[in-house]
Amino acid sequence: MSKARVMSGMRTTERIHLGNYFGALKNWVRLQDETDYECFFGAMDWHALTDAFGRANEINEVAREVIADWIAYGINPEKSVIFIQSQVPQHLEINMILSNITPFGWLDRVTTWKDAKEELQAKDAHNLGRFGYPVLQTADILAYQGTHVPVGRDQVPHLELSREIVRRFNRIYKAKLPEMEALLTEAPVLPGLDGRKMSKSYGNHIPLTESAKKVKKLCNKMLTDPKRETREDPGEPEDCQAVYKFHKLVSSAEDLSWVEEGCRSAGIGCGDCKARLAENLNKIMEEPREIKKELLNNPKNLDDIIQDGCARARKEANETLRMMRDAMGFKSFDYPGGRS
Ligand code: TRP
Ligand code: SF4
């Protein structure tokens, strides 16, 4: 039996925001702190390049900042292995091995490809890299022999394909690579300021280390229950487009009843409600804001942390790669400069 291992990642197309924290990162921190699983978390810059190839020069900086955000919000680089995908070349070698045993039809059926095809075509990103996205993702997980993969629902089709690829590898080469399973994060989808899903492309997001003043301003912009046209109109929190949904994620039971009663009786105004929300959000963001500032002010320190994580990752990934090549009977060799 192989060890239980958590493996996950985020593509580093954009800087991350509170939606990514509540949707994924918070759960990673919980897994790291509350289970015995060894955890591997990757900043997936090759995956970012599949459709953001035109902004290649931004992606390195985004990857560093994303990692700073992870650490600021509780990922401990001593407990968990944190790395940048492109600094672990073994991912690409495993990707190539898997590409050869993944039938074209399997990939063509993946819904994240099928549904995005036209959009991708329109922005000229209808390319082989994007088509093979789930194969590289399988390589990411296999590199660390990940068994538990915390992801959102949208990633389930990828994980199913990953399992099929692993089964095929094991069958062809009589190997025993672990079949990974999705650990579904049932986090509520955090709305953006305008009530739609929080996303940088909608411009409705709150950056993870936004200043306290700016957080207050952003809270003021959030949508409320449209029935409350004036301060005197009572409202219904369940019909509140954004503010109440945030309260449910970050506020105490006491604050929640204050909101619910005050809203329904028009005892409080939306302004009061938003101010309380801003306070509560800022309580959560205060410490991470400081930690991230420290990290970005000491680039050498952050780079050392990342380099150390990448070295640990290369060591693990190299062992898996060697094992895979042995199973295949495809000779391993060390190239000049070594692999790790
Ligand atoms: N595709 C994932 C996403 O968009 C990111 C990702 C890349 C990933 N490689 C991974 C997630 C490996 C889990 C495991 O969210
Ligand atoms: Fe939303 Fe709060 Fe206003 Fe009610 S009082 S509508 S919950 S912002």
CSV table of C-alpha atoms and ligand atoms in Angstrom, one decimal:
chain,number,residue,atom,x,y,z
A,1,MET,CA,0.0,0.0,0.0
A,2,SER,CA,1.3,3.4,-0.9
A,3,LYS,CA,1.2,6.2,1.6
A,4,ALA,CA,-1.7,8.6,1.6
A,5,ARG,CA,-0.5,11.8,0.0
A,6,VAL,CA,-2.2,15.0,-0.9
A,7,MET,CA,-1.3,16.6,-4.2
A,8,SER,CA,-2.8,19.7,-5.7
A,9,GLY,CA,-2.0,22.9,-7.6
A,10,MET,CA,-3.2,26.1,-9.0
A,11,ARG,CA,-2.4,27.4,-12.5
A,12,THR,CA,-0.6,30.7,-12.2
A,13,THR,CA,-2.4,32.6,-14.9
A,14,GLU,CA,-3.5,35.4,-12.5
A,15,ARG,CA,-2.8,36.5,-9.0
A,16,ILE,CA,-5.2,34.7,-6.6
A,17,HIS,CA,-8.0,36.3,-4.6
A,18,LEU,CA,-10.3,35.6,-1.7
A,19,GLY,CA,-12.4,33.3,-3.9
A,20,ASN,CA,-9.4,31.0,-4.3
A,21,TYR,CA,-8.8,31.1,-0.5
A,22,PHE,CA,-12.3,30.1,0.5
A,23,GLY,CA,-12.6,27.7,-2.5
A,24,ALA,CA,-9.3,25.9,-2.3
A,25,LEU,CA,-6.4,27.2,-0.2
A,26,LYS,CA,-8.3,27.1,3.1
A,27,ASN,CA,-8.9,23.4,2.6
A,28,TRP,CA,-5.2,22.8,1.7
A,29,VAL,CA,-4.2,24.4,5.0
A,30,ARG,CA,-6.7,22.3,6.8
A,31,LEU,CA,-5.4,19.1,5.2
A,32,GLN,CA,-1.8,20.1,6.0
A,33,ASP,CA,-2.7,20.8,9.7
A,34,GLU,CA,-5.3,18.3,10.5
A,35,THR,CA,-4.2,15.1,8.7
A,36,ASP,CA,-1.1,13.0,8.6
A,37,TYR,CA,-0.9,13.2,4.9
A,38,GLU,CA,2.2,14.5,3.3
A,39,CYS,CA,1.2,17.4,1.1
A,40,PHE,CA,2.6,18.6,-2.2
A,41,PHE,CA,1.4,21.9,-3.7
A,42,GLY,CA,2.5,23.2,-7.1
A,43,ALA,CA,2.3,26.6,-8.8
A,44,MET,CA,1.5,25.3,-12.2
A,45,ASP,CA,3.1,27.7,-14.7
A,46,TRP,CA,3.3,25.3,-17.7
A,47,HIS,CA,-0.5,24.9,-17.3
A,48,ALA,CA,-0.8,28.7,-17.2
A,49,LEU,CA,1.1,28.9,-20.4
A,50,THR,CA,-1.3,26.7,-22.3
A,51,ASP,CA,-3.6,29.6,-22.9
A,52,ALA,CA,-1.7,32.6,-21.5
A,53,PHE,CA,1.4,32.0,-23.7
A,54,GLY,CA,1.1,35.6,-24.9
A,55,ARG,CA,1.8,36.8,-21.4
A,56,ALA,CA,4.7,34.4,-20.7
A,57,ASN,CA,6.8,37.1,-19.2
A,58,GLU,CA,4.3,37.8,-16.4
A,59,ILE,CA,3.8,34.2,-15.3
A,60,ASN,CA,7.1,33.8,-13.3
A,61,GLU,CA,6.2,36.7,-11.1
A,62,VAL,CA,2.7,35.5,-10.6
A,63,ALA,CA,4.0,32.1,-9.6
A,64,ARG,CA,6.2,33.7,-6.9
A,65,GLU,CA,3.4,35.8,-5.6
A,66,VAL,CA,0.9,33.0,-5.6
A,67,ILE,CA,3.3,31.0,-3.4
A,68,ALA,CA,3.8,34.0,-1.1
A,69,ASP,CA,0.0,34.1,-0.7
A,70,TRP,CA,-0.1,30.4,0.1
A,71,ILE,CA,2.4,30.9,2.8
A,72,ALA,CA,0.8,34.1,4.1
A,73,TYR,CA,-2.5,32.2,4.5
A,74,GLY,CA,-1.0,29.2,6.3
A,75,ILE,CA,0.8,26.8,4.1
A,76,ASN,CA,3.9,25.9,6.0
A,77,PRO,CA,6.9,25.3,3.7
A,78,GLU,CA,8.5,23.1,6.3
A,79,LYS,CA,5.5,20.8,6.5
A,80,SER,CA,4.4,20.8,2.9
A,81,VAL,CA,6.4,20.7,-0.3
A,82,ILE,CA,5.8,23.8,-2.3
A,83,PHE,CA,7.2,24.1,-5.8
A,84,ILE,CA,7.0,25.7,-9.2
A,85,GLN,CA,6.1,23.2,-11.9
A,86,SER,CA,8.5,24.3,-14.5
A,87,GLN,CA,11.4,23.9,-12.0
A,88,VAL,CA,10.7,20.2,-11.8
A,89,PRO,CA,11.5,19.0,-15.3
A,90,GLN,CA,10.4,15.5,-14.4
A,91,HIS,CA,6.8,16.6,-14.9
A,92,LEU,CA,7.4,17.0,-18.6
A,93,GLU,CA,9.1,13.6,-18.9
A,94,ILE,CA,6.3,11.9,-17.2
A,95,ASN,CA,3.9,13.9,-19.3
A,96,MET,CA,5.6,12.5,-22.4
A,97,ILE,CA,5.4,8.9,-21.2
A,98,LEU,CA,1.7,9.4,-20.4
A,99,SER,CA,1.0,11.2,-23.7
A,100,ASN,CA,1.9,8.0,-25.6
A,101,ILE,CA,-0.6,5.9,-23.8
A,102,THR,CA,-3.4,8.4,-23.9
A,103,PRO,CA,-5.7,7.9,-26.9
A,104,PHE,CA,-6.7,11.0,-28.7
A,105,GLY,CA,-10.4,10.2,-28.2
A,106,TRP,CA,-10.1,10.2,-24.4
A,107,LEU,CA,-8.9,13.8,-24.5
A,108,ASP,CA,-11.3,14.9,-27.1
A,109,ARG,CA,-14.2,13.8,-24.9
A,110,VAL,CA,-13.0,15.7,-21.8
A,111,THR,CA,-15.7,18.3,-21.2
A,112,THR,CA,-13.3,21.1,-20.2
A,113,TRP,CA,-11.9,20.8,-23.7
A,114,LYS,CA,-15.1,20.2,-25.6
A,115,ASP,CA,-16.9,23.0,-24.0
A,116,ALA,CA,-14.1,25.5,-24.3
A,117,LYS,CA,-13.1,24.6,-27.9
A,118,GLU,CA,-14.8,27.4,-29.6
A,119,GLU,CA,-13.7,30.0,-27.1
A,120,LEU,CA,-10.2,28.7,-27.4
A,121,GLN,CA,-10.3,28.8,-31.1
A,122,ALA,CA,-11.5,32.4,-31.0
A,123,LYS,CA,-8.4,33.4,-29.0
A,124,ASP,CA,-6.0,31.3,-31.0
A,125,ALA,CA,-5.4,29.0,-28.1
A,126,HIS,CA,-6.7,25.9,-29.7
A,127,ASN,CA,-3.3,24.2,-29.3
A,128,LEU,CA,-1.7,20.9,-28.5
A,129,GLY,CA,-0.6,22.0,-25.1
A,130,ARG,CA,-4.2,22.9,-24.1
A,131,PHE,CA,-5.5,19.7,-25.5
A,132,GLY,CA,-3.0,17.7,-23.4
A,133,TYR,CA,-3.7,19.7,-20.3
A,134,PRO,CA,-5.2,16.8,-18.4
A,135,VAL,CA,-2.2,14.6,-19.3
A,136,LEU,CA,0.2,17.1,-17.8
A,137,GLN,CA,-2.1,17.3,-14.7
A,138,THR,CA,-1.9,13.5,-14.4
A,139,ALA,CA,1.9,13.8,-14.6
A,140,ASP,CA,1.8,16.4,-11.8
A,141,ILE,CA,-0.1,14.1,-9.5
A,142,LEU,CA,1.8,10.9,-10.4
A,143,ALA,CA,5.2,12.6,-10.0
A,144,TYR,CA,4.5,12.6,-6.2
A,145,GLN,CA,2.3,9.5,-6.3
A,146,GLY,CA,-0.5,11.6,-5.0
A,147,THR,CA,-3.5,9.6,-3.7
A,148,HIS,CA,-5.8,12.4,-2.6
A,149,VAL,CA,-6.3,15.4,-4.8
A,150,PRO,CA,-8.3,18.3,-3.3
A,151,VAL,CA,-10.0,20.0,-6.2
A,152,GLY,CA,-13.2,21.7,-7.1
A,153,ARG,CA,-16.1,20.1,-9.0
A,154,ASP,CA,-14.9,21.5,-12.3
A,155,GLN,CA,-11.8,19.2,-12.1
A,156,VAL,CA,-13.7,15.9,-11.8
A,157,PRO,CA,-13.5,15.1,-15.5
A,158,HIS,CA,-9.7,15.6,-15.3
A,159,LEU,CA,-9.3,13.3,-12.4
A,160,GLU,CA,-11.4,10.6,-14.0
A,161,LEU,CA,-9.2,10.7,-17.0
A,162,SER,CA,-6.1,10.6,-14.8
A,163,ARG,CA,-7.4,7.4,-13.2
A,164,GLU,CA,-7.9,5.9,-16.6
A,165,ILE,CA,-4.4,6.8,-17.7
A,166,VAL,CA,-2.9,5.3,-14.5
A,167,ARG,CA,-4.8,2.1,-15.0
A,168,ARG,CA,-3.6,1.9,-18.5
A,169,PHE,CA,0.0,2.5,-17.5
A,170,ASN,CA,-0.3,-0.2,-14.8
A,171,ARG,CA,-1.8,-2.6,-17.2
A,172,ILE,CA,0.7,-2.1,-20.0
A,173,TYR,CA,3.8,-2.1,-17.8
A,174,LYS,CA,2.7,-4.3,-14.9
A,175,ALA,CA,3.2,-1.4,-12.5
A,176,LYS,CA,1.5,-0.4,-9.3
A,177,LEU,CA,1.2,3.3,-9.5
A,178,PRO,CA,-1.5,4.5,-7.1
A,179,GLU,CA,-4.9,5.6,-8.6
A,180,MET,CA,-5.6,9.1,-7.3
A,181,GLU,CA,-9.0,10.2,-6.1
A,182,ALA,CA,-10.5,13.6,-6.0
A,183,LEU,CA,-11.1,15.1,-2.5
A,184,LEU,CA,-14.0,17.3,-3.4
A,185,THR,CA,-14.0,20.6,-1.7
A,186,GLU,CA,-17.6,21.4,-1.0
A,187,ALA,CA,-16.8,25.0,-0.3
A,188,PRO,CA,-19.6,27.4,-1.2
A,189,VAL,CA,-18.8,29.4,-4.3
A,190,LEU,CA,-17.8,32.8,-3.0
A,191,PRO,CA,-19.6,35.5,-5.0
A,192,GLY,CA,-17.9,38.5,-6.3
A,193,LEU,CA,-18.8,42.0,-5.4
A,194,ASP,CA,-21.6,41.9,-8.0
A,195,GLY,CA,-23.0,38.5,-6.9
A,196,ARG,CA,-21.6,36.5,-9.8
A,197,LYS,CA,-18.8,34.0,-9.1
A,198,MET,CA,-15.7,35.8,-7.9
A,199,SER,CA,-13.2,36.0,-10.8
A,200,LYS,CA,-10.5,38.2,-11.8
A,201,SER,CA,-11.8,38.4,-15.3
A,202,TYR,CA,-15.1,39.8,-14.1
A,203,GLY,CA,-13.2,42.4,-12.1
A,204,ASN,CA,-15.4,41.6,-9.1
A,205,HIS,CA,-12.7,40.1,-6.9
A,206,ILE,CA,-11.0,41.0,-3.6
A,207,PRO,CA,-7.2,40.5,-3.8
A,208,LEU,CA,-5.9,38.3,-1.0
A,209,THR,CA,-3.7,41.0,0.6
A,210,GLU,CA,-5.7,44.1,-0.2
A,211,SER,CA,-5.3,47.0,2.2
A,212,ALA,CA,-7.8,47.4,5.0
A,213,LYS,CA,-9.0,50.6,3.6
A,214,LYS,CA,-9.5,49.2,0.2
A,215,VAL,CA,-11.4,46.2,1.6
A,216,LYS,CA,-13.7,48.6,3.2
A,217,LYS,CA,-14.3,50.4,-0.1
A,218,LEU,CA,-14.9,47.1,-1.9
A,219,CYS,CA,-17.4,46.0,0.7
A,220,ASN,CA,-19.2,49.2,0.2
A,221,LYS,CA,-19.6,48.4,-3.5
A,222,MET,CA,-21.1,45.0,-2.9
A,223,LEU,CA,-24.6,44.2,-4.0
A,224,THR,CA,-27.4,44.0,-1.4
A,225,ASP,CA,-31.0,42.9,-1.5
A,226,PRO,CA,-32.5,45.1,-4.2
A,227,LYS,CA,-35.7,45.4,-2.2
A,228,ARG,CA,-33.9,47.7,0.3
A,229,GLU,CA,-34.2,50.8,-1.8
A,230,THR,CA,-34.1,53.1,1.2
A,231,ARG,CA,-32.8,52.7,4.7
A,232,GLU,CA,-36.4,52.2,5.9
A,233,ASP,CA,-37.2,49.3,3.6
A,234,PRO,CA,-36.8,45.9,5.3
A,235,GLY,CA,-34.8,43.3,3.4
A,236,GLU,CA,-34.2,39.5,3.3
A,237,PRO,CA,-30.7,38.3,3.8
A,238,GLU,CA,-31.3,35.3,1.6
A,239,ASP,CA,-32.0,37.7,-1.3
A,240,CYS,CA,-28.9,39.7,-0.6
A,241,GLN,CA,-26.7,39.3,-3.7
A,242,ALA,CA,-23.3,39.5,-2.0
A,243,VAL,CA,-22.9,40.9,1.4
A,244,TYR,CA,-24.8,38.3,3.4
A,245,LYS,CA,-23.1,35.5,1.5
A,246,PHE,CA,-19.8,36.8,2.7
A,247,HIS,CA,-21.1,37.2,6.2
A,248,LYS,CA,-22.0,33.5,6.2
A,249,LEU,CA,-18.4,32.6,5.4
A,250,VAL,CA,-16.5,35.0,7.8
A,251,SER,CA,-18.8,36.2,10.6
A,252,SER,CA,-19.6,34.8,14.0
A,253,ALA,CA,-23.0,33.3,14.8
A,254,GLU,CA,-23.7,36.4,16.9
A,255,ASP,CA,-22.9,38.7,14.0
A,256,LEU,CA,-25.1,36.6,11.7
A,257,SER,CA,-28.2,37.0,13.9
A,258,TRP,CA,-27.5,40.7,14.2
A,259,VAL,CA,-27.5,40.9,10.4
A,260,GLU,CA,-30.6,38.7,9.9
A,261,GLU,CA,-32.7,40.5,12.5
A,262,GLY,CA,-31.5,43.9,11.6
A,263,CYS,CA,-32.0,43.4,7.9
A,264,ARG,CA,-35.6,42.0,8.2
A,265,SER,CA,-36.7,44.7,10.6
A,266,ALA,CA,-34.8,47.5,8.9
A,267,GLY,CA,-33.1,47.9,12.3
A,268,ILE,CA,-29.7,48.2,10.6
A,269,GLY,CA,-28.8,49.8,7.3
A,270,CYS,CA,-26.9,48.1,4.5
A,271,GLY,CA,-24.0,50.5,5.3
A,272,ASP,CA,-23.8,49.2,8.9
A,273,CYS,CA,-23.9,45.6,7.6
A,274,LYS,CA,-21.1,46.2,5.1
A,275,ALA,CA,-19.0,48.0,7.7
A,276,ARG,CA,-19.3,45.0,10.0
A,277,LEU,CA,-18.4,42.7,7.1
A,278,ALA,CA,-15.3,44.8,6.3
A,279,GLU,CA,-14.2,44.5,9.9
A,280,ASN,CA,-14.6,40.8,10.0
A,281,LEU,CA,-12.8,40.3,6.7
A,282,ASN,CA,-10.0,42.5,7.8
A,283,LYS,CA,-9.6,40.4,10.9
A,284,ILE,CA,-8.9,37.4,8.8
A,285,MET,CA,-6.7,39.3,6.3
A,286,GLU,CA,-4.6,41.2,8.8
A,287,GLU,CA,-1.9,38.6,9.6
A,288,PRO,CA,-1.5,37.3,6.1
A,289,ARG,CA,-1.1,40.9,4.9
A,290,GLU,CA,1.9,41.3,7.2
A,291,ILE,CA,3.4,38.0,6.3
A,292,LYS,CA,3.2,38.6,2.6
A,293,LYS,CA,4.7,42.0,3.0
A,294,GLU,CA,7.6,40.5,4.9
A,295,LEU,CA,8.1,37.9,2.2
A,296,LEU,CA,8.0,40.3,-0.7
A,297,ASN,CA,10.4,42.7,1.1
A,298,ASN,CA,12.9,39.9,1.6
A,299,PRO,CA,13.0,38.4,-1.9
A,300,LYS,CA,16.1,36.3,-1.0
A,301,ASN,CA,14.2,34.6,1.8
A,302,LEU,CA,11.2,33.8,-0.5
A,303,ASP,CA,13.4,32.5,-3.2
A,304,ASP,CA,15.3,30.3,-0.8
A,305,ILE,CA,11.9,28.8,0.4
A,306,ILE,CA,10.9,28.2,-3.2
A,307,GLN,CA,14.2,26.7,-4.2
A,308,ASP,CA,14.2,24.4,-1.2
A,309,GLY,CA,10.7,23.2,-2.1
A,310,CYS,CA,11.6,22.7,-5.7
A,311,ALA,CA,14.7,20.6,-4.7
A,312,ARG,CA,12.5,18.4,-2.5
A,313,ALA,CA,10.0,18.1,-5.3
A,314,ARG,CA,12.6,17.1,-7.8
A,315,LYS,CA,13.9,14.4,-5.5
A,316,GLU,CA,10.5,12.8,-5.2
A,317,ALA,CA,9.5,13.2,-8.8
A,318,ASN,CA,12.8,11.7,-9.9
A,319,GLU,CA,12.2,8.6,-7.8
A,320,THR,CA,8.8,8.2,-9.5
A,321,LEU,CA,10.2,8.8,-12.9
A,322,ARG,CA,12.9,6.2,-12.3
A,323,MET,CA,10.4,3.7,-11.1
A,324,MET,CA,8.2,4.3,-14.2
A,325,ARG,CA,11.1,3.9,-16.6
A,326,ASP,CA,12.2,0.8,-14.8
A,327,ALA,CA,8.7,-0.7,-15.1
A,328,MET,CA,8.7,0.2,-18.8
A,329,GLY,CA,12.2,-1.2,-19.3
A,330,PHE,CA,13.1,2.2,-20.9
A,331,LYS,CA,16.5,2.8,-19.5
A,332,SER,CA,17.1,5.7,-17.1
A,333,PHE,CA,20.1,7.8,-17.6
A,334,ASP,CA,21.6,10.9,-16.0
A,335,TYR,CA,22.3,13.8,-18.2
A,336,PRO,CA,25.2,16.2,-17.7
A,337,GLY,CA,24.4,18.5,-14.8
A,338,GLY,CA,22.2,15.8,-13.2
A,339,ARG,CA,18.5,15.6,-12.7
A,340,SER,CA,18.1,17.3,-9.3
B,1,TRP,N1,-6.2,22.2,-13.4
B,1,TRP,C1,-6.1,22.7,-12.0
B,1,TRP,C2,-7.1,23.9,-11.9
B,1,TRP,O1,-7.3,24.6,-12.9
B,1,TRP,C3,-4.8,23.0,-11.6
B,1,TRP,C4,-3.8,21.9,-11.6
B,1,TRP,C5,-2.8,21.7,-12.4
B,1,TRP,C6,-3.9,20.8,-10.6
B,1,TRP,N2,-2.1,20.5,-12.0
B,1,TRP,C7,-2.8,19.9,-11.0
B,1,TRP,C8,-4.8,20.5,-9.6
B,1,TRP,C9,-2.6,18.7,-10.3
B,1,TRP,C10,-4.6,19.3,-8.9
B,1,TRP,C11,-3.5,18.4,-9.2
B,1,TRP,O2,-7.6,24.1,-10.8
B,2,SF4,FE1,-27.7,42.6,2.6
B,2,SF4,FE2,-27.0,43.4,5.0
B,2,SF4,FE3,-28.3,45.0,3.4
B,2,SF4,FE4,-29.6,42.9,4.5
B,2,SF4,S1,-28.7,44.7,5.6
B,2,SF4,S2,-29.7,43.6,2.3
B,2,SF4,S3,-27.9,41.4,4.5
B,2,SF4,S4,-26.3,44.3,3.1
